[in-house]
PDB file of C-alpha atoms in Angstrom:
ATOM      1  CA  MET W   1     147.111  85.947  90.789  1.00 25.00           C
ATOM      2  CA  ARG W   2     143.778  86.986  90.010  1.00 26.00           C
ATOM      3  CA  THR W   3     141.693  88.889  92.235  1.00 24.00           C
ATOM      4  CA  VAL W   4     138.167  88.833  92.261  1.00 24.00           C
ATOM      5  CA  PHE W   5     136.518  91.967  92.344  1.00 22.00           C
ATOM      6  CA  LEU W   6     133.482  92.416  94.327  1.00 22.00           C
ATOM      7  CA  LEU W   7     131.601  95.235  93.446  1.00 23.00           C
ATOM      8  CA  SER W   8     128.432  97.404  95.812  1.00 23.00           C
ATOM      9  CA  LEU W   9     124.908  96.658  93.493  1.00 25.00           C
ATOM     10  CA  VAL W  10     122.288  99.274  92.707  1.00 23.00           C
ATOM     11  CA  LEU W  11     119.561  98.657  90.622  1.00 23.00           C
ATOM     12  CA  ALA W  12     119.991  99.722  86.761  1.00 27.00           C
ATOM     13  CA  ALA W  13     118.227  99.377  83.433  1.00 27.00           C
ATOM     14  CA  THR W  14     118.192  97.266  80.632  1.00 27.00           C
ATOM     15  CA  ALA W  15     119.552  98.911  77.258  1.00 29.00           C
ATOM     16  CA  PRO W  16     118.685  97.374  74.194  1.00 30.00           C
ATOM     17  CA  ALA W  17     119.582  94.159  73.295  1.00 33.00           C
ATOM     18  CA  ALA W  18     123.103  93.784  71.265  1.00 36.00           C
ATOM     19  CA  ALA W  19     122.975  90.619  69.684  1.00 37.00           C
ATOM     20  CA  PRO W  20     119.286  88.774  68.074  1.00 41.00           C
ATOM     21  CA  ALA W  21     117.434  86.916  70.570  1.00 39.00           C
ATOM     22  CA  SER W  22     117.447  83.768  68.042  1.00 42.00           C
ATOM     23  CA  ALA W  23     120.887  83.362  68.644  1.00 42.00           C
ATOM     24  CA  LEU W  24     120.193  82.432  72.011  1.00 40.00           C
ATOM     25  CA  PRO W  25     119.176  78.869  73.036  1.00 40.00           C
ATOM     26  CA  THR W  26     116.235  78.116  74.734  1.00 40.00           C
ATOM     27  CA  SER W  27     116.455  77.604  78.520  1.00 38.00           C
ATOM     28  CA  GLN W  28     114.305  74.918  80.887  1.00 37.00           C
ATOM     29  CA  PRO W  29     112.011  75.357  83.183  1.00 38.00           C
ATOM     30  CA  LEU W  30     114.044  75.071  86.701  1.00 36.00           C
ATOM     31  CA  GLY W  31     112.663  73.125  89.725  1.00 34.00           C
ATOM     32  CA  ARG W  32     112.135  69.515  90.427  1.00 29.00           C
ATOM     33  CA  PRO W  33     110.471  67.646  87.999  1.00 31.00           C
ATOM     34  CA  GLY W  34     106.660  67.487  88.329  1.00 33.00           C
ATOM     35  CA  GLY W  35     106.911  70.077  90.775  1.00 35.00           C
ATOM     36  CA  ASP W  36     104.763  72.506  92.525  1.00 37.00           C
ATOM     37  CA  ALA W  37     104.037  75.724  90.435  1.00 38.00           C
ATOM     38  CA  SER W  38     101.572  77.354  92.311  1.00 50.00           C
ATOM     39  CA  GLY W  39     104.731  79.903  93.797  1.00 76.00           C
ATOM     40  CA  GLU W  40     106.060  82.957  91.437  1.00 86.00           C
ATOM     41  CA  HIS W  41     107.310  81.976  88.502  1.00 90.00           C
ATOM     42  CA  GLY W  42     108.287  83.163  84.571  1.00 93.00           C
ATOM     43  CA  THR W  43     111.565  84.517  82.699  1.00 95.00           C
ATOM     44  CA  ALA W  44     113.849  86.448  82.695  1.00 95.00           C
ATOM     45  CA  ALA W  45     116.307  88.028  80.042  1.00 96.00           C
ATOM     46  CA  GLY W  46     118.601  90.906  79.753  1.00 96.00           C
ATOM     47  CA  LYS W  47     122.103  92.014  79.026  1.00 96.00           C
ATOM     48  CA  TRP W  48     125.097  89.312  80.082  1.00 96.00           C
ATOM     49  CA  ASP W  49     128.816  91.388  79.413  1.00 95.00           C
ATOM     50  CA  LEU W  50     131.575  89.075  79.962  1.00 93.00           C
ATOM     51  CA  PRO W  51     134.784  90.604  82.434  1.00 91.00           C
ATOM     52  CA  GLY W  52     137.997  90.319  80.611  1.00 85.00           C
ATOM     53  CA  GLY W  53     141.131  92.889  80.852  1.00 80.00           C
ATOM     54  CA  GLY W  54     140.536  92.468  85.058  1.00 83.00           C
ATOM     55  CA  MET W  55     137.589  93.949  85.040  1.00 88.00           C
ATOM     56  CA  PRO W  56     134.243  91.758  86.453  1.00 92.00           C
ATOM     57  CA  GLY W  57     131.806  91.645  84.217  1.00 94.00           C
ATOM     58  CA  GLN W  58     128.183  92.528  84.900  1.00 95.00           C
ATOM     59  CA  VAL W  59     124.380  90.919  84.116  1.00 96.00           C
ATOM     60  CA  LEU W  60     121.677  93.105  83.907  1.00 96.00           C
ATOM     61  CA  GLY W  61     117.919  92.360  83.499  1.00 95.00           C
ATOM     62  CA  HIS W  62     114.521  91.761  84.414  1.00 94.00           C
ATOM     63  CA  LEU W  63     112.218  88.890  86.254  1.00 93.00           C
ATOM     64  CA  ILE W  64     109.065  89.092  84.006  1.00 93.00           C
ATOM     65  CA  ASP W  65     106.357  86.549  86.344  1.00 90.00           C
ATOM     66  CA  SER W  66     103.796  83.840  84.279  1.00 89.00           C
ATOM     67  CA  GLN W  67     101.706  87.472  83.253  1.00 90.00           C
ATOM     68  CA  GLY W  68     104.132  88.844  81.853  1.00 91.00           C
ATOM     69  CA  THR W  69     104.748  91.570  84.164  1.00 89.00           C
ATOM     70  CA  PRO W  70     108.372  92.599  84.728  1.00 90.00           C
ATOM     71  CA  SER W  71     108.361  91.565  88.593  1.00 88.00           C
ATOM     72  CA  TYR W  72     111.978  92.196  89.491  1.00 90.00           C
ATOM     73  CA  ALA W  73     114.704  94.105  88.336  1.00 92.00           C
ATOM     74  CA  MET W  74     118.362  92.190  88.716  1.00 93.00           C
ATOM     75  CA  LYS W  75     122.259  93.146  88.452  1.00 95.00           C
ATOM     76  CA  ALA W  76     124.907  91.057  89.414  1.00 96.00           C
ATOM     77  CA  MET W  77     128.493  91.022  89.026  1.00 97.00           C
ATOM     78  CA  LEU W  78     130.568  87.801  86.847  1.00 96.00           C
ATOM     79  CA  ALA W  79     133.982  87.073  88.497  1.00 95.00           C
ATOM     80  CA  PRO W  80     135.980  84.638  86.433  1.00 92.00           C
ATOM     81  CA  MET W  81     137.429  81.837  88.460  1.00 92.00           C
ATOM     82  CA  PHE W  82     139.014  79.045  85.358  1.00 90.00           C
ATOM     83  CA  MET W  83     140.297  80.066  81.995  1.00 86.00           C
ATOM     84  CA  SER W  84     140.199  76.463  80.380  1.00 87.00           C
ATOM     85  CA  PRO W  85     143.300  76.133  77.630  1.00 88.00           C
ATOM     86  CA  THR W  86     140.776  76.083  74.985  1.00 87.00           C
ATOM     87  CA  GLY W  87     139.497  79.511  75.488  1.00 85.00           C
ATOM     88  CA  GLY W  88     136.736  78.983  77.728  1.00 90.00           C
ATOM     89  CA  VAL W  89     136.271  80.725  80.985  1.00 91.00           C
ATOM     90  CA  ALA W  90     133.718  79.645  84.772  1.00 95.00           C
ATOM     91  CA  GLY W  91     133.407  81.624  87.162  1.00 96.00           C
ATOM     92  CA  VAL W  92     130.858  83.377  90.045  1.00 97.00           C
ATOM     93  CA  LEU W  93     127.353  85.335  89.647  1.00 97.00           C
ATOM     94  CA  LYS W  94     127.230  87.334  92.883  1.00 97.00           C
ATOM     95  CA  GLY W  95     124.147  89.417  92.897  1.00 95.00           C
ATOM     96  CA  ALA W  96     120.493  91.069  93.530  1.00 93.00           C
ATOM     97  CA  LEU W  97     117.167  91.263  92.843  1.00 92.00           C
ATOM     98  CA  PHE W  98     114.878  94.276  93.381  1.00 90.00           C
ATOM     99  CA  GLU W  99     111.145  94.891  93.599  1.00 86.00           C
ATOM    100  CA  VAL W 100     109.466  96.879  90.583  1.00 83.00           C
ATOM    101  CA  PRO W 101     108.363  99.446  91.561  1.00 76.00           C
ATOM    102  CA  GLY W 102     109.361  98.385  95.094  1.00 66.00           C
ATOM    103  CA  PRO W 103     108.451 100.074  98.266  1.00 67.00           C
ATOM    104  CA  VAL W 104     112.132  99.773  99.788  1.00 65.00           C
ATOM    105  CA  ALA W 105     115.276 100.855  97.364  1.00 68.00           C
ATOM    106  CA  GLY W 106     117.154  98.080  98.651  1.00 75.00           C
ATOM    107  CA  PRO W 107     117.519  94.628  96.998  1.00 84.00           C
ATOM    108  CA  PHE W 108     114.726  92.091  98.488  1.00 84.00           C
ATOM    109  CA  ALA W 109     117.034  89.412  97.882  1.00 91.00           C
ATOM    110  CA  VAL W 110     120.501  88.176  96.487  1.00 93.00           C
ATOM    111  CA  LEU W 111     121.993  85.634  93.908  1.00 94.00           C
ATOM    112  CA  HIS W 112     125.240  83.277  94.187  1.00 95.00           C
ATOM    113  CA  GLY W 113     125.686  81.014  91.527  1.00 97.00           C
ATOM    114  CA  HIS W 114     128.018  79.650  89.029  1.00 97.00           C
ATOM    115  CA  TRP W 115     128.227  80.468  84.781  1.00 97.00           C
ATOM    116  CA  LYS W 116     130.577  79.208  82.254  1.00 96.00           C
ATOM    117  CA  ALA W 117     131.307  79.909  78.417  1.00 94.00           C
ATOM    118  CA  GLY W 118     132.994  78.331  75.730  1.00 93.00           C
ATOM    119  CA  PRO W 119     135.391  80.518  73.372  1.00 89.00           C
ATOM    120  CA  LEU W 120     133.005  82.143  71.507  1.00 90.00           C
ATOM    121  CA  GLY W 121     130.173  83.436  74.149  1.00 91.00           C
ATOM    122  CA  HIS W 122     127.835  80.789  74.230  1.00 94.00           C
ATOM    123  CA  GLY W 123     127.788  79.601  78.047  1.00 96.00           C
ATOM    124  CA  GLU W 124     124.763  78.754  80.716  1.00 97.00           C
ATOM    125  CA  PHE W 125     124.810  79.600  84.440  1.00 97.00           C
ATOM    126  CA  ARG W 126     122.188  78.930  87.633  1.00 96.00           C
ATOM    127  CA  ALA W 127     121.989  80.853  90.757  1.00 95.00           C
ATOM    128  CA  VAL W 128     120.344  80.368  94.090  1.00 95.00           C
ATOM    129  CA  ILE W 129     117.990  83.051  95.069  1.00 94.00           C
ATOM    130  CA  LEU W 130     118.644  84.133  98.740  1.00 93.00           C
ATOM    131  CA  ASP W 131     116.142  85.729 101.522  1.00 91.00           C
ATOM    132  CA  PRO W 132     119.476  87.947 102.951  1.00 87.00           C
ATOM    133  CA  GLY W 133     117.910  87.291 106.535  1.00 87.00           C
ATOM    134  CA  ASP W 134     118.537  89.062 109.739  1.00 87.00           C
ATOM    135  CA  PRO W 135     121.696  88.911 110.951  1.00 84.00           C
ATOM    136  CA  THR W 136     121.244  91.301 114.215  1.00 90.00           C
ATOM    137  CA  GLN W 137     117.562  88.767 114.870  1.00 92.00           C
ATOM    138  CA  GLY W 138     119.570  85.706 114.086  1.00 91.00           C
ATOM    139  CA  ILE W 139     117.879  84.403 111.142  1.00 90.00           C
ATOM    140  CA  PRO W 140     120.477  83.357 108.608  1.00 90.00           C
ATOM    141  CA  PRO W 141     120.430  83.181 104.654  1.00 88.00           C
ATOM    142  CA  HIS W 142     118.241  80.944 103.385  1.00 90.00           C
ATOM    143  CA  PRO W 143     117.676  79.978  99.546  1.00 93.00           C
ATOM    144  CA  ILE W 144     113.554  81.184  98.333  1.00 92.00           C
ATOM    145  CA  GLY W 145     114.043  80.279  94.575  1.00 92.00           C
ATOM    146  CA  LEU W 146     116.298  79.368  91.936  1.00 90.00           C
ATOM    147  CA  ARG W 147     117.040  81.034  88.292  1.00 90.00           C
ATOM    148  CA  GLY W 148     118.957  79.397  85.555  1.00 94.00           C
ATOM    149  CA  GLY W 149     119.408  79.600  82.257  1.00 96.00           C
ATOM    150  CA  LYS W 150     121.605  80.442  78.606  1.00 97.00           C
ATOM    151  CA  PHE W 151     123.861  83.471  77.182  1.00 96.00           C
ATOM    152  CA  TYR W 152     125.257  83.930  74.180  1.00 95.00           C
ATOM    153  CA  ASP W 153     128.405  87.372  74.561  1.00 93.00           C
ATOM    154  CA  PRO W 154     130.093  86.955  71.341  1.00 87.00           C
ATOM    155  CA  HIS W 155     132.107  90.245  70.924  1.00 75.00           C
ATOM    156  CA  GLY W 156     133.435  89.987  74.674  1.00 71.00           C
ATOM    157  CA  PRO W 157     134.081  92.799  77.367  1.00 71.00           C
ATOM    158  CA  GLY W 158     132.493  95.655  77.292  1.00 75.00           C
ATOM    159  CA  THR W 159     129.915  94.732  74.517  1.00 86.00           C
ATOM    160  CA  PRO W 160     127.087  92.588  76.040  1.00 91.00           C
ATOM    161  CA  GLY W 161     125.010  90.036  74.276  1.00 94.00           C
ATOM    162  CA  LEU W 162     122.090  88.435  75.748  1.00 96.00           C
ATOM    163  CA  PHE W 163     120.864  86.189  78.575  1.00 96.00           C
ATOM    164  CA  LYS W 164     117.289  83.641  78.515  1.00 96.00           C
ATOM    165  CA  ALA W 165     116.223  82.221  81.693  1.00 95.00           C
ATOM    166  CA  HIS W 166     113.891  80.919  84.195  1.00 94.00           C
ATOM    167  CA  TRP W 167     112.933  81.851  87.614  1.00 92.00           C
ATOM    168  CA  LYS W 168     110.930  80.140  90.776  1.00 90.00           C
ATOM    169  CA  LEU W 169     110.200  81.376  94.343  1.00 85.00           C
ATOM    170  CA  PRO W 170     107.913  79.460  96.430  1.00 77.00           C
TER     171      PRO W 170
END
């Protein structure tokens, strides 16, 4: 029986990359084809550490706006949900976004998504960016953006690889 770990999220800075960026395939922009790109959007990059040994994995990175300025820091946990006989793995991604620099210490949005990886550590992910709402005011969480991309973590748990992504807010 697998145990899914739910961990509290805290802001974390990214460390130097562990694998060359050239090892990652190019990710594609998110959103509807031909859609309006008037909202905030940009690229994202950081460290991707697959889960293993009964422990969750994690993702640490920054979302960079279209002007090249880091807009948001991001931290997410990775929990495996399925392992294939050929060595592939798939799971869920849960995390948070923080403004950089932010007027509030806590997250301004949460991430919920899924990921899948092949036996050699290449993979892809997709997540919805959600406004957490305000349960005390009867405002439920609601989607405010998308994020998705590719990662490469050839060394397995404990030695992070890299991810590249695109993101968009309305």
